[in-house]
């Protein structure tokens, strides 16, 4: 990518906004990624709107609706890092409860039931959290 209005590597000018470490994403330190750098805002809005009712969240449908299933493995990992708010390298149960807010700040929290269902679907090794590879598998199985 050349340097354009978004800067080198498609980065936005100004301080970094992403929860991805810039060097991890192959970006300069001044870059921050947001979900709309990876997914279409309209797709996110429709997907979040489809699951406003409590206990209606279906991760397979949601990942398809936001277009995540069609993304490259690298982009899926970038989404994972945005959702990993505490930068632990895992999405823990508490973070899973806020997964919709990772896509849209105004979205609702998942219910306890939805959170536990999502954790059970994604936690392949039984350690109580979802790592980057487990997240990639969860998306691929959607």
Tab-separated table of N, CA and C in Angstrom:
chain	number	residue	atom	x	y	z
A	1	UNK	N	0.829	-1.178	0.000
A	1	UNK	CA	0.000	0.000	0.000
A	1	UNK	C	0.871	1.239	0.000
A	2	UNK	N	0.437	2.197	-0.702
A	2	UNK	CA	1.180	3.450	-0.729
A	2	UNK	C	0.697	4.387	0.355
A	3	UNK	N	1.342	5.521	0.403
A	3	UNK	CA	0.929	6.537	1.364
A	3	UNK	C	-0.192	7.335	0.726
A	4	UNK	N	-1.284	7.453	1.408
A	4	UNK	CA	-2.437	8.187	0.912
A	4	UNK	C	-3.082	8.907	2.071
A	5	UNK	N	-4.377	9.207	1.953
A	5	UNK	CA	-5.044	9.927	3.024
A	5	UNK	C	-5.033	9.160	4.343
A	6	UNK	N	-4.897	7.853	4.268
A	6	UNK	CA	-4.878	7.057	5.491
A	6	UNK	C	-3.458	6.765	5.945
A	7	UNK	N	-2.464	7.198	5.211
A	7	UNK	CA	-1.080	6.993	5.626
A	7	UNK	C	-0.541	5.651	5.171
A	8	UNK	N	0.685	5.326	5.596
A	8	UNK	CA	1.292	4.074	5.181
A	8	UNK	C	0.498	2.887	5.712
A	9	UNK	N	0.395	1.855	4.912
A	9	UNK	CA	-0.295	0.614	5.274
A	9	UNK	C	-1.770	0.826	5.593
A	10	UNK	N	-2.350	1.892	5.122
A	10	UNK	CA	-3.769	2.138	5.341
A	10	UNK	C	-4.106	2.670	6.720
A	11	UNK	N	-3.100	3.083	7.473
A	11	UNK	CA	-3.311	3.563	8.838
A	11	UNK	C	-3.924	4.954	8.828
A	12	UNK	N	-4.692	5.228	9.841
A	12	UNK	CA	-5.254	6.560	9.999
A	12	UNK	C	-4.188	7.469	10.584
A	13	UNK	N	-4.192	8.735	10.190
A	13	UNK	CA	-3.233	9.661	10.794
A	13	UNK	C	-3.559	9.870	12.269
A	14	UNK	N	-2.571	10.271	13.018
A	14	UNK	CA	-2.784	10.559	14.431
A	14	UNK	C	-2.400	9.398	15.317
A	15	UNK	N	-2.701	9.525	16.601
A	15	UNK	CA	-2.306	8.486	17.547
A	15	UNK	C	-3.063	7.189	17.306
A	16	UNK	N	-2.473	6.123	17.759
A	16	UNK	CA	-3.019	4.790	17.561
A	16	UNK	C	-4.336	4.623	18.323
A	17	UNK	N	-5.373	4.043	17.673
A	17	UNK	CA	-6.678	3.840	18.295
A	17	UNK	C	-6.989	2.377	18.529
A	18	UNK	N	-6.175	1.485	18.032
A	18	UNK	CA	-6.510	0.071	18.034
A	18	UNK	C	-6.174	-0.623	19.325
A	19	UNK	N	-6.863	-1.723	19.513
A	19	UNK	CA	-6.470	-2.579	20.609
A	19	UNK	C	-5.457	-3.603	20.114
A	20	UNK	N	-5.129	-3.555	18.836
A	20	UNK	CA	-4.075	-4.412	18.297
A	20	UNK	C	-2.758	-3.682	18.487
A	21	UNK	N	-1.752	-4.399	18.910
A	21	UNK	CA	-0.431	-3.788	18.966
A	21	UNK	C	-0.022	-3.473	17.541
A	22	UNK	N	0.326	-2.238	17.237
A	22	UNK	CA	0.635	-1.870	15.857
A	22	UNK	C	1.689	-2.764	15.219
A	23	UNK	N	2.746	-3.079	15.964
A	23	UNK	CA	3.803	-3.900	15.383
A	23	UNK	C	3.315	-5.322	15.110
A	24	UNK	N	2.346	-5.783	15.894
A	24	UNK	CA	1.787	-7.110	15.701
A	24	UNK	C	0.974	-7.160	14.406
A	25	UNK	N	0.333	-6.072	14.081
A	25	UNK	CA	-0.477	-5.999	12.872
A	25	UNK	C	0.342	-5.573	11.663
A	26	UNK	N	1.648	-5.351	11.862
A	26	UNK	CA	2.492	-4.908	10.759
A	26	UNK	C	2.320	-3.435	10.453
A	27	UNK	N	1.873	-2.678	11.410
A	27	UNK	CA	1.627	-1.252	11.234
A	27	UNK	C	2.614	-0.455	12.074
A	28	UNK	N	2.825	0.795	11.720
A	28	UNK	CA	3.682	1.640	12.553
A	28	UNK	C	3.028	1.888	13.910
A	29	UNK	N	3.818	2.258	14.888
A	29	UNK	CA	3.328	2.475	16.248
A	29	UNK	C	2.197	3.502	16.319
A	30	UNK	N	2.154	4.442	15.388
A	30	UNK	CA	1.138	5.493	15.451
A	30	UNK	C	-0.229	5.024	14.972
A	31	UNK	N	-0.321	3.795	14.503
A	31	UNK	CA	-1.580	3.294	13.939
A	31	UNK	C	-2.437	2.596	14.988
A	32	UNK	N	-3.741	2.731	14.838
A	32	UNK	CA	-4.698	1.959	15.631
A	32	UNK	C	-5.768	1.438	14.694
A	33	UNK	N	-6.128	0.205	14.864
A	33	UNK	CA	-7.184	-0.381	14.050
A	33	UNK	C	-8.503	-0.337	14.803
A	34	UNK	N	-9.555	-0.156	14.056
A	34	UNK	CA	-10.888	-0.274	14.629
A	34	UNK	C	-11.629	-1.323	13.814
A	35	UNK	N	-12.746	-1.766	14.335
A	35	UNK	CA	-13.514	-2.807	13.660
A	35	UNK	C	-13.913	-2.368	12.251
A	36	UNK	N	-14.204	-1.076	12.069
A	36	UNK	CA	-14.617	-0.604	10.746
A	36	UNK	C	-13.449	-0.486	9.771
A	37	UNK	N	-12.222	-0.656	10.247
A	37	UNK	CA	-11.085	-0.765	9.331
A	37	UNK	C	-11.064	-2.146	8.682
A	38	UNK	N	-11.753	-3.100	9.300
A	38	UNK	CA	-11.727	-4.490	8.841
A	38	UNK	C	-13.062	-4.962	8.276
A	39	UNK	N	-14.152	-4.417	8.799
A	39	UNK	CA	-15.496	-4.852	8.412
A	39	UNK	C	-16.329	-3.632	8.030
A	40	UNK	N	-17.329	-3.830	7.202
A	40	UNK	CA	-18.189	-2.730	6.765
A	40	UNK	C	-19.115	-2.285	7.896
A	41	UNK	N	-19.170	-0.992	8.130
A	41	UNK	CA	-19.988	-0.430	9.206
A	41	UNK	C	-21.455	-0.825	9.063
A	42	UNK	N	-21.956	-0.837	7.839
A	42	UNK	CA	-23.365	-1.189	7.621
A	42	UNK	C	-23.630	-2.654	7.981
A	43	UNK	N	-22.693	-3.545	7.669
A	43	UNK	CA	-22.841	-4.961	8.037
A	43	UNK	C	-22.842	-5.121	9.554
A	44	UNK	N	-21.964	-4.385	10.224
A	44	UNK	CA	-21.906	-4.438	11.689
A	44	UNK	C	-23.231	-3.960	12.276
A	45	UNK	N	-23.736	-2.840	11.763
A	45	UNK	CA	-24.992	-2.272	12.266
A	45	UNK	C	-26.147	-3.263	12.107
A	46	UNK	N	-26.246	-3.890	10.941
A	46	UNK	CA	-27.318	-4.866	10.694
A	46	UNK	C	-27.187	-6.076	11.606
A	47	UNK	N	-25.963	-6.566	11.766
A	47	UNK	CA	-25.748	-7.756	12.589
A	47	UNK	C	-26.063	-7.479	14.056
A	48	UNK	N	-25.596	-6.361	14.571
A	48	UNK	CA	-25.875	-6.010	15.961
A	48	UNK	C	-27.380	-5.830	16.148
A	49	UNK	N	-28.035	-5.198	15.183
A	49	UNK	CA	-29.477	-4.990	15.250
A	49	UNK	C	-30.283	-6.272	15.210
A	50	UNK	N	-29.738	-7.299	14.592
A	50	UNK	CA	-30.442	-8.579	14.486
A	50	UNK	C	-30.468	-9.344	15.808
A	51	UNK	N	-29.613	-8.946	16.744
A	51	UNK	CA	-29.506	-9.689	18.002
A	51	UNK	C	-29.733	-8.788	19.216
A	52	UNK	N	-30.717	-7.897	19.114
A	52	UNK	CA	-30.992	-6.982	20.224
A	52	UNK	C	-31.756	-7.660	21.361
A	53	UNK	N	-32.515	-8.683	21.051
A	53	UNK	CA	-33.280	-9.374	22.096
A	53	UNK	C	-32.352	-10.237	22.951
A	54	UNK	N	-32.595	-10.227	24.244
A	54	UNK	CA	-31.804	-11.044	25.164
A	54	UNK	C	-31.949	-12.517	24.783
A	55	UNK	N	-30.854	-13.230	24.851
A	55	UNK	CA	-30.765	-14.661	24.532
A	55	UNK	C	-31.047	-14.973	23.062
A	56	UNK	N	-30.849	-13.989	22.190
A	56	UNK	CA	-31.033	-14.216	20.751
A	56	UNK	C	-29.706	-14.373	20.008
A	57	UNK	N	-28.578	-14.141	20.676
A	57	UNK	CA	-27.277	-14.128	20.001
A	57	UNK	C	-26.903	-15.510	19.487
A	58	UNK	N	-26.521	-15.549	18.217
A	58	UNK	CA	-26.034	-16.761	17.555
A	58	UNK	C	-24.717	-16.382	16.894
A	59	UNK	N	-23.613	-16.850	17.452
A	59	UNK	CA	-22.303	-16.416	16.958
A	59	UNK	C	-22.079	-16.788	15.498
A	60	UNK	N	-22.602	-17.926	15.068
A	60	UNK	CA	-22.405	-18.337	13.672
A	60	UNK	C	-23.075	-17.344	12.724
A	61	UNK	N	-24.328	-17.013	13.008
A	61	UNK	CA	-25.042	-16.047	12.168
A	61	UNK	C	-24.395	-14.665	12.255
A	62	UNK	N	-24.000	-14.278	13.474
A	62	UNK	CA	-23.399	-12.963	13.662
A	62	UNK	C	-22.110	-12.831	12.856
A	63	UNK	N	-21.214	-13.805	12.962
A	63	UNK	CA	-19.944	-13.741	12.232
A	63	UNK	C	-20.173	-13.716	10.724
A	64	UNK	N	-21.194	-14.431	10.264
A	64	UNK	CA	-21.521	-14.390	8.832
A	64	UNK	C	-22.057	-13.017	8.446
A	65	UNK	N	-22.945	-12.469	9.263
A	65	UNK	CA	-23.571	-11.183	8.945
A	65	UNK	C	-22.572	-10.032	8.908
A	66	UNK	N	-21.590	-10.030	9.801
A	66	UNK	CA	-20.605	-8.944	9.798
A	66	UNK	C	-19.548	-9.141	8.721
A	67	UNK	N	-19.550	-10.300	8.067
A	67	UNK	CA	-18.595	-10.564	6.997
A	67	UNK	C	-17.275	-11.137	7.478
A	68	UNK	N	-17.218	-11.534	8.739
A	68	UNK	CA	-15.964	-12.045	9.302
A	68	UNK	C	-15.562	-13.377	8.688
A	69	UNK	N	-16.534	-14.199	8.378
A	69	UNK	CA	-16.248	-15.523	7.811
A	69	UNK	C	-15.503	-15.419	6.482
A	70	UNK	N	-15.730	-14.355	5.742
A	70	UNK	CA	-15.099	-14.170	4.425
A	70	UNK	C	-13.711	-13.539	4.512
A	71	UNK	N	-13.308	-13.130	5.702
A	71	UNK	CA	-12.034	-12.425	5.864
A	71	UNK	C	-10.852	-13.390	5.888
A	72	UNK	N	-9.691	-12.846	5.602
A	72	UNK	CA	-8.454	-13.632	5.626
A	72	UNK	C	-8.131	-14.027	7.066
A	73	UNK	N	-7.333	-15.081	7.244
A	73	UNK	CA	-6.914	-15.455	8.604
A	73	UNK	C	-6.234	-14.301	9.345
A	74	UNK	N	-5.498	-13.478	8.618
A	74	UNK	CA	-4.827	-12.333	9.242
A	74	UNK	C	-5.846	-11.327	9.773
A	75	UNK	N	-6.889	-11.057	8.981
A	75	UNK	CA	-7.920	-10.116	9.421
A	75	UNK	C	-8.713	-10.671	10.607
A	76	UNK	N	-8.965	-11.977	10.607
A	76	UNK	CA	-9.669	-12.597	11.735
A	76	UNK	C	-8.837	-12.432	13.008
A	77	UNK	N	-7.534	-12.594	12.900
A	77	UNK	CA	-6.661	-12.399	14.076
A	77	UNK	C	-6.668	-10.937	14.524
A	78	UNK	N	-6.742	-10.017	13.578
A	78	UNK	CA	-6.820	-8.599	13.942
A	78	UNK	C	-8.102	-8.322	14.727
A	79	UNK	N	-9.213	-8.919	14.283
A	79	UNK	CA	-10.479	-8.773	15.009
A	79	UNK	C	-10.332	-9.354	16.416
A	80	UNK	N	-9.697	-10.523	16.515
A	80	UNK	CA	-9.458	-11.128	17.826
A	80	UNK	C	-8.730	-10.149	18.746
A	81	UNK	N	-7.681	-9.525	18.243
A	81	UNK	CA	-6.892	-8.611	19.072
A	81	UNK	C	-7.679	-7.366	19.475
A	82	UNK	N	-8.594	-6.921	18.628
A	82	UNK	CA	-9.466	-5.805	19.007
A	82	UNK	C	-10.384	-6.232	20.154
A	83	UNK	N	-10.889	-7.463	20.094
A	83	UNK	CA	-11.805	-7.959	21.124
A	83	UNK	C	-11.100	-8.317	22.431
A	84	UNK	N	-9.808	-8.595	22.365
A	84	UNK	CA	-9.008	-8.920	23.557
A	84	UNK	C	-8.646	-7.615	24.264
A	85	UNK	N	-9.591	-7.080	24.998
A	85	UNK	CA	-9.458	-5.742	25.594
A	85	UNK	C	-8.305	-5.628	26.579
A	86	UNK	N	-8.021	-6.681	27.338
A	86	UNK	CA	-6.959	-6.579	28.345
A	86	UNK	C	-5.589	-7.006	27.813
A	87	UNK	N	-5.527	-7.310	26.529
A	87	UNK	CA	-4.263	-7.662	25.857
A	87	UNK	C	-3.563	-8.867	26.488
A	88	UNK	N	-4.364	-9.813	26.998
A	88	UNK	CA	-3.807	-11.002	27.634
A	88	UNK	C	-3.457	-12.085	26.620
A	89	UNK	N	-3.917	-11.914	25.381
A	89	UNK	CA	-3.737	-12.958	24.379
A	89	UNK	C	-4.898	-13.938	24.366
A	90	UNK	N	-5.906	-13.650	25.185
A	90	UNK	CA	-7.100	-14.492	25.270
A	90	UNK	C	-8.327	-13.604	25.420
A	91	UNK	N	-9.467	-14.133	24.999
A	91	UNK	CA	-10.740	-13.487	25.298
A	91	UNK	C	-11.356	-14.324	26.417
A	92	UNK	N	-11.352	-13.762	27.617
A	92	UNK	CA	-11.882	-14.455	28.777
A	92	UNK	C	-13.400	-14.306	28.829
A	93	UNK	N	-14.023	-15.081	29.717
A	93	UNK	CA	-15.480	-15.085	29.827
A	93	UNK	C	-16.041	-13.680	30.025
A	94	UNK	N	-15.408	-12.886	30.874
A	94	UNK	CA	-15.894	-11.525	31.117
A	94	UNK	C	-15.866	-10.694	29.833
A	95	UNK	N	-14.781	-10.811	29.060
A	95	UNK	CA	-14.680	-10.073	27.796
A	95	UNK	C	-15.713	-10.569	26.786
A	96	UNK	N	-16.009	-11.871	26.803
A	96	UNK	CA	-17.009	-12.414	25.880
A	96	UNK	C	-18.374	-11.780	26.100
A	97	UNK	N	-18.686	-11.465	27.339
A	97	UNK	CA	-19.966	-10.833	27.640
A	97	UNK	C	-20.145	-9.487	26.957
A	98	UNK	N	-19.023	-8.872	26.589
A	98	UNK	CA	-19.054	-7.558	25.938
A	98	UNK	C	-18.684	-7.644	24.458
A	99	UNK	N	-18.725	-8.829	23.876
A	99	UNK	CA	-18.237	-9.014	22.500
A	99	UNK	C	-18.982	-8.128	21.497
A	100	UNK	N	-20.290	-7.958	21.660
A	100	UNK	CA	-21.037	-7.115	20.717
A	100	UNK	C	-20.564	-5.667	20.786
A	101	UNK	N	-20.202	-5.203	21.980
A	101	UNK	CA	-19.687	-3.838	22.139
A	101	UNK	C	-18.343	-3.672	21.433
A	102	UNK	N	-17.616	-4.759	21.242
A	102	UNK	CA	-16.367	-4.702	20.489
A	102	UNK	C	-16.610	-4.369	19.028
A	103	UNK	N	-17.800	-4.682	18.551
A	103	UNK	CA	-18.172	-4.373	17.172
A	103	UNK	C	-18.884	-3.029	17.084
A	104	UNK	N	-19.678	-2.703	18.100
A	104	UNK	CA	-20.433	-1.450	18.124
A	104	UNK	C	-20.606	-1.017	19.583
A	105	UNK	N	-20.062	0.138	19.964
A	105	UNK	CA	-20.095	0.563	21.375
A	105	UNK	C	-21.490	0.648	21.981
A	106	UNK	N	-22.508	0.863	21.154
A	106	UNK	CA	-23.870	0.993	21.662
A	106	UNK	C	-24.605	-0.337	21.766
A	107	UNK	N	-23.959	-1.428	21.397
A	107	UNK	CA	-24.602	-2.746	21.430
A	107	UNK	C	-24.824	-3.195	22.872
A	108	UNK	N	-25.674	-4.172	23.026
A	108	UNK	CA	-25.974	-4.700	24.360
A	108	UNK	C	-24.896	-5.686	24.810
A	109	UNK	N	-24.903	-5.983	26.097
A	109	UNK	CA	-24.049	-7.040	26.631
A	109	UNK	C	-24.741	-8.376	26.378
A	110	UNK	N	-23.964	-9.438	26.263
A	110	UNK	CA	-24.550	-10.772	26.168
A	110	UNK	C	-25.076	-11.179	27.539
A	111	UNK	N	-26.106	-12.010	27.543
A	111	UNK	CA	-26.592	-12.566	28.804
A	111	UNK	C	-25.579	-13.595	29.306
A	112	UNK	N	-25.722	-14.001	30.541
A	112	UNK	CA	-24.839	-15.032	31.102
A	112	UNK	C	-24.959	-16.310	30.274
A	113	UNK	N	-26.180	-16.666	29.911
A	113	UNK	CA	-26.415	-17.876	29.106
A	113	UNK	C	-25.708	-17.771	27.751
A	114	UNK	N	-25.858	-16.638	27.068
A	114	UNK	CA	-25.217	-16.438	25.764
A	114	UNK	C	-23.695	-16.480	25.886
A	115	UNK	N	-23.181	-15.866	26.943
A	115	UNK	CA	-21.737	-15.836	27.165
A	115	UNK	C	-21.202	-17.244	27.366
A	116	UNK	N	-21.874	-18.026	28.194
A	116	UNK	CA	-21.430	-19.398	28.464
A	116	UNK	C	-21.537	-20.270	27.215
A	117	UNK	N	-22.569	-20.061	26.411
A	117	UNK	CA	-22.728	-20.807	25.161
A	117	UNK	C	-21.593	-20.476	24.199
A	118	UNK	N	-21.261	-19.196	24.078
A	118	UNK	CA	-20.172	-18.775	23.200
A	118	UNK	C	-18.835	-19.322	23.697
A	119	UNK	N	-18.607	-19.279	24.991
A	119	UNK	CA	-17.366	-19.816	25.552
A	119	UNK	C	-17.263	-21.315	25.290
A	120	UNK	N	-18.346	-22.045	25.490
A	120	UNK	CA	-18.335	-23.494	25.254
A	120	UNK	C	-18.044	-23.811	23.789
A	121	UNK	N	-18.562	-22.995	22.879
A	121	UNK	CA	-18.336	-23.219	21.446
A	121	UNK	C	-16.898	-22.919	21.048
A	122	UNK	N	-16.290	-21.928	21.678
A	122	UNK	CA	-14.964	-21.488	21.253
A	122	UNK	C	-13.796	-22.043	22.029
A	123	UNK	N	-14.021	-22.468	23.265
A	123	UNK	CA	-12.931	-22.927	24.132
A	123	UNK	C	-12.630	-24.396	23.866
A	124	UNK	N	-11.827	-24.649	22.854
A	124	UNK	CA	-11.540	-26.021	22.421
A	124	UNK	C	-10.656	-26.788	23.399
A	125	UNK	N	-9.785	-26.085	24.133
A	125	UNK	CA	-8.865	-26.792	25.031
A	125	UNK	C	-9.338	-26.812	26.486
A	126	UNK	N	-10.502	-26.228	26.752
A	126	UNK	CA	-11.096	-26.304	28.077
A	126	UNK	C	-10.427	-25.471	29.155
A	127	UNK	N	-9.671	-24.436	28.761
A	127	UNK	CA	-8.979	-23.618	29.762
A	127	UNK	C	-9.807	-22.425	30.251
A	128	UNK	N	-11.050	-22.315	29.779
A	128	UNK	CA	-11.927	-21.253	30.250
A	128	UNK	C	-11.774	-19.926	29.540
A	129	UNK	N	-11.062	-19.922	28.422
A	129	UNK	CA	-10.867	-18.698	27.642
A	129	UNK	C	-10.627	-19.084	26.188
A	130	UNK	N	-10.732	-18.101	25.308
A	130	UNK	CA	-10.576	-18.344	23.872
A	130	UNK	C	-9.311	-17.654	23.390
A	131	UNK	N	-8.383	-18.444	22.857
A	131	UNK	CA	-7.155	-17.908	22.281
A	131	UNK	C	-7.367	-17.539	20.821
A	132	UNK	N	-6.353	-16.958	20.213
A	132	UNK	CA	-6.453	-16.500	18.822
A	132	UNK	C	-6.760	-17.648	17.870
A	133	UNK	N	-6.096	-18.785	18.039
A	133	UNK	CA	-6.351	-19.926	17.158
A	133	UNK	C	-7.753	-20.479	17.366
A	134	UNK	N	-8.206	-20.518	18.619
A	134	UNK	CA	-9.565	-20.981	18.900
A	134	UNK	C	-10.589	-20.030	18.285
A	135	UNK	N	-10.324	-18.732	18.346
A	135	UNK	CA	-11.225	-17.752	17.748
A	135	UNK	C	-11.286	-17.946	16.237
A	136	UNK	N	-10.135	-18.165	15.622
A	136	UNK	CA	-10.090	-18.403	14.173
A	136	UNK	C	-10.897	-19.639	13.806
A	137	UNK	N	-10.788	-20.690	14.611
A	137	UNK	CA	-11.559	-21.914	14.376
A	137	UNK	C	-13.046	-21.646	14.548
A	138	UNK	N	-13.409	-20.897	15.583
A	138	UNK	CA	-14.807	-20.552	15.841
A	138	UNK	C	-15.409	-19.814	14.647
A	139	UNK	N	-14.659	-18.875	14.094
A	139	UNK	CA	-15.128	-18.123	12.923
A	139	UNK	C	-15.231	-19.047	11.714
A	140	UNK	N	-14.230	-19.882	11.500
A	140	UNK	CA	-14.218	-20.789	10.342
A	140	UNK	C	-15.380	-21.774	10.386
A	141	UNK	N	-15.792	-22.173	11.579
A	141	UNK	CA	-16.896	-23.122	11.735
A	141	UNK	C	-18.259	-22.454	11.606
A	142	UNK	N	-18.285	-21.148	11.453
A	142	UNK	CA	-19.550	-20.402	11.356
A	142	UNK	C	-20.207	-20.594	10.012
